[in-house]
Amino acid sequence: MIEGISDDVIPGLEIPTGTPLVYELDADLKPIASPLAVEPLKFGRYLGDAEKIKAAAEAVKNQTKVG
């Protein structure tokens, strides 16, 4: 569990489909905090244009809306 996010929280995350999530690791293979991480992430950062990633995450969020 790299980010320390519990299994019951994972389904509620708006993870952009097809967007690579990059982690940098130290010499002990521990993740390094990224200033580019998007909450609730602390270590991983999405690879690509920030506005496109935000739009992709919003699209994932809207997939589950009813009515």
Tab-separated table of N, CA and C in Angstrom:
chain	number	residue	atom	x	y	z
A	1	MET	N	0.858	-1.163	0.000
A	1	MET	CA	0.000	0.000	0.000
A	1	MET	C	0.911	1.235	0.000
A	2	ILE	N	1.200	1.748	-1.168
A	2	ILE	CA	2.139	2.860	-1.317
A	2	ILE	C	1.610	4.152	-0.705
A	3	GLU	N	0.371	4.463	-0.952
A	3	GLU	CA	-0.198	5.742	-0.506
A	3	GLU	C	-0.838	5.675	0.878
A	4	GLY	N	-1.055	4.492	1.415
A	4	GLY	CA	-1.710	4.368	2.709
A	4	GLY	C	-3.204	4.633	2.651
A	5	ILE	N	-3.797	4.517	1.467
A	5	ILE	CA	-5.232	4.732	1.291
A	5	ILE	C	-5.922	3.392	1.495
A	6	SER	N	-6.916	3.348	2.370
A	6	SER	CA	-7.580	2.087	2.678
A	6	SER	C	-8.415	1.593	1.499
A	7	ASP	N	-8.625	0.283	1.466
A	7	ASP	CA	-9.351	-0.355	0.366
A	7	ASP	C	-10.769	0.183	0.204
A	8	ASP	N	-11.415	0.574	1.290
A	8	ASP	CA	-12.787	1.065	1.180
A	8	ASP	C	-12.864	2.471	0.585
A	9	VAL	N	-11.755	3.196	0.560
A	9	VAL	CA	-11.719	4.544	-0.014
A	9	VAL	C	-11.415	4.503	-1.514
A	10	ILE	N	-10.666	3.510	-1.951
A	10	ILE	CA	-10.218	3.406	-3.347
A	10	ILE	C	-11.361	3.544	-4.359
A	11	PRO	N	-12.495	2.842	-4.189
A	11	PRO	CA	-13.561	2.966	-5.196
A	11	PRO	C	-14.102	4.385	-5.369
A	12	GLY	N	-13.960	5.235	-4.369
A	12	GLY	CA	-14.465	6.603	-4.451
A	12	GLY	C	-13.503	7.588	-5.087
A	13	LEU	N	-12.305	7.140	-5.425
A	13	LEU	CA	-11.326	8.029	-6.050
A	13	LEU	C	-11.659	8.231	-7.522
A	14	GLU	N	-11.473	9.432	-8.006
A	14	GLU	CA	-11.685	9.721	-9.426
A	14	GLU	C	-10.336	9.592	-10.137
A	15	ILE	N	-9.935	8.358	-10.411
A	15	ILE	CA	-8.653	8.097	-11.053
A	15	ILE	C	-8.842	8.223	-12.561
A	16	PRO	N	-8.137	9.146	-13.205
A	16	PRO	CA	-8.300	9.343	-14.648
A	16	PRO	C	-7.928	8.084	-15.438
A	17	THR	N	-8.838	7.624	-16.265
A	17	THR	CA	-8.622	6.438	-17.082
A	17	THR	C	-7.491	6.661	-18.074
A	18	GLY	N	-6.570	5.709	-18.127
A	18	GLY	CA	-5.489	5.751	-19.112
A	18	GLY	C	-4.417	6.792	-18.850
A	19	THR	N	-4.394	7.370	-17.653
A	19	THR	CA	-3.388	8.374	-17.314
A	19	THR	C	-2.327	7.730	-16.429
A	20	PRO	N	-1.076	7.708	-16.877
A	20	PRO	CA	-0.026	7.085	-16.060
A	20	PRO	C	0.142	7.796	-14.715
A	21	LEU	N	0.344	7.002	-13.686
A	21	LEU	CA	0.601	7.504	-12.341
A	21	LEU	C	2.048	7.161	-12.020
A	22	VAL	N	2.860	8.180	-11.763
A	22	VAL	CA	4.306	8.014	-11.612
A	22	VAL	C	4.703	8.149	-10.141
A	23	TYR	N	5.539	7.217	-9.705
A	23	TYR	CA	6.114	7.277	-8.363
A	23	TYR	C	7.624	7.325	-8.484
A	24	GLU	N	8.252	8.187	-7.701
A	24	GLU	CA	9.707	8.200	-7.599
A	24	GLU	C	10.053	7.540	-6.274
A	25	LEU	N	11.081	6.684	-6.296
A	25	LEU	CA	11.463	5.921	-5.118
A	25	LEU	C	12.871	6.282	-4.683
A	26	ASP	N	13.107	6.211	-3.375
A	26	ASP	CA	14.454	6.464	-2.874
A	26	ASP	C	15.285	5.179	-2.959
A	27	ALA	N	16.489	5.209	-2.437
A	27	ALA	CA	17.395	4.062	-2.517
A	27	ALA	C	16.846	2.833	-1.796
A	28	ASP	N	15.951	3.040	-0.827
A	28	ASP	CA	15.336	1.933	-0.095
A	28	ASP	C	13.988	1.527	-0.692
A	29	LEU	N	13.699	2.045	-1.890
A	29	LEU	CA	12.451	1.782	-2.609
A	29	LEU	C	11.213	2.284	-1.865
A	30	LYS	N	11.397	3.330	-1.100
A	30	LYS	CA	10.280	4.002	-0.435
A	30	LYS	C	9.852	5.169	-1.315
A	31	PRO	N	8.530	5.404	-1.432
A	31	PRO	CA	8.075	6.513	-2.279
A	31	PRO	C	8.493	7.872	-1.726
A	32	ILE	N	8.796	8.775	-2.640
A	32	ILE	CA	9.186	10.140	-2.299
A	32	ILE	C	7.972	11.044	-2.530
A	33	ALA	N	7.651	11.873	-1.547
A	33	ALA	CA	6.513	12.786	-1.679
A	33	ALA	C	6.707	13.697	-2.888
A	34	SER	N	5.604	13.937	-3.608
A	34	SER	CA	5.661	14.778	-4.798
A	34	SER	C	4.819	16.035	-4.606
A	35	PRO	N	5.377	17.200	-4.905
A	35	PRO	CA	4.582	18.427	-4.825
A	35	PRO	C	3.505	18.470	-5.916
A	36	LEU	N	3.593	17.578	-6.888
A	36	LEU	CA	2.611	17.526	-7.975
A	36	LEU	C	1.505	16.506	-7.715
A	37	ALA	N	1.554	15.831	-6.567
A	37	ALA	CA	0.526	14.846	-6.233
A	37	ALA	C	-0.815	15.546	-6.049
A	38	VAL	N	-1.873	14.878	-6.493
A	38	VAL	CA	-3.233	15.402	-6.372
A	38	VAL	C	-3.904	14.674	-5.210
A	39	GLU	N	-4.471	15.425	-4.272
A	39	GLU	CA	-5.136	14.825	-3.104
A	39	GLU	C	-6.126	13.760	-3.546
A	40	PRO	N	-6.227	12.648	-2.856
A	40	PRO	CA	-5.595	12.316	-1.591
A	40	PRO	C	-4.197	11.700	-1.738
A	41	LEU	N	-3.663	11.669	-2.944
A	41	LEU	CA	-2.320	11.127	-3.136
A	41	LEU	C	-1.286	12.050	-2.505
A	42	LYS	N	-0.205	11.444	-2.036
A	42	LYS	CA	0.892	12.218	-1.455
A	42	LYS	C	2.187	11.978	-2.215
A	43	PHE	N	2.269	10.823	-2.858
A	43	PHE	CA	3.521	10.427	-3.489
A	43	PHE	C	3.424	10.343	-5.013
A	44	GLY	N	2.329	9.820	-5.514
A	44	GLY	CA	2.178	9.642	-6.952
A	44	GLY	C	1.728	10.912	-7.638
A	45	ARG	N	2.180	11.077	-8.872
A	45	ARG	CA	1.738	12.222	-9.673
A	45	ARG	C	1.312	11.697	-11.037
A	46	TYR	N	0.279	12.288	-11.572
A	46	TYR	CA	-0.186	11.896	-12.897
A	46	TYR	C	0.725	12.496	-13.948
A	47	LEU	N	0.973	11.734	-14.988
A	47	LEU	CA	1.853	12.164	-16.067
A	47	LEU	C	1.017	12.800	-17.168
A	48	GLY	N	1.255	14.073	-17.449
A	48	GLY	CA	0.529	14.751	-18.511
A	48	GLY	C	0.117	16.158	-18.113
A	49	ASP	N	-0.675	16.768	-18.969
A	49	ASP	CA	-1.164	18.127	-18.771
A	49	ASP	C	-2.159	18.164	-17.606
A	50	ALA	N	-1.931	19.039	-16.639
A	50	ALA	CA	-2.748	19.106	-15.425
A	50	ALA	C	-4.226	19.360	-15.723
A	51	GLU	N	-4.528	20.233	-16.669
A	51	GLU	CA	-5.929	20.531	-16.997
A	51	GLU	C	-6.617	19.326	-17.643
A	52	LYS	N	-5.911	18.620	-18.506
A	52	LYS	CA	-6.481	17.422	-19.133
A	52	LYS	C	-6.704	16.324	-18.102
A	53	ILE	N	-5.782	16.210	-17.156
A	53	ILE	CA	-5.918	15.211	-16.096
A	53	ILE	C	-7.120	15.543	-15.219
A	54	LYS	N	-7.282	16.810	-14.887
A	54	LYS	CA	-8.426	17.245	-14.084
A	54	LYS	C	-9.735	16.943	-14.815
A	55	ALA	N	-9.774	17.207	-16.110
A	55	ALA	CA	-10.973	16.932	-16.911
A	55	ALA	C	-11.248	15.430	-16.976
A	56	ALA	N	-10.197	14.630	-17.106
A	56	ALA	CA	-10.359	13.174	-17.159
A	56	ALA	C	-10.877	12.642	-15.824
A	57	ALA	N	-10.388	13.183	-14.715
A	57	ALA	CA	-10.867	12.772	-13.394
A	57	ALA	C	-12.334	13.154	-13.220
A	58	GLU	N	-12.710	14.320	-13.701
A	58	GLU	CA	-14.105	14.764	-13.629
A	58	GLU	C	-14.998	13.856	-14.475
A	59	ALA	N	-14.506	13.424	-15.625
A	59	ALA	CA	-15.268	12.511	-16.481
A	59	ALA	C	-15.512	11.184	-15.768
A	60	VAL	N	-14.512	10.692	-15.056
A	60	VAL	CA	-14.674	9.452	-14.289
A	60	VAL	C	-15.718	9.664	-13.199
A	61	LYS	N	-15.663	10.792	-12.530
A	61	LYS	CA	-16.634	11.111	-11.477
A	61	LYS	C	-18.049	11.129	-12.048
A	62	ASN	N	-18.210	11.701	-13.224
A	62	ASN	CA	-19.533	11.820	-13.838
A	62	ASN	C	-20.072	10.498	-14.372
A	63	GLN	N	-19.217	9.510	-14.563
A	63	GLN	CA	-19.669	8.196	-15.042
A	63	GLN	C	-20.607	7.530	-14.048
A	64	THR	N	-20.450	7.835	-12.779
A	64	THR	CA	-21.243	7.166	-11.750
A	64	THR	C	-22.465	7.962	-11.313
A	65	LYS	N	-22.679	9.126	-11.897
A	65	LYS	CA	-23.843	9.938	-11.531
A	65	LYS	C	-25.111	9.316	-12.106
A	66	VAL	N	-26.165	9.370	-11.312
A	66	VAL	CA	-27.462	8.855	-11.737
A	66	VAL	C	-28.415	10.033	-11.870
A	67	GLY	N	-29.122	10.063	-13.009
A	67	GLY	CA	-30.147	11.085	-13.198
A	67	GLY	C	-29.587	12.347	-13.579
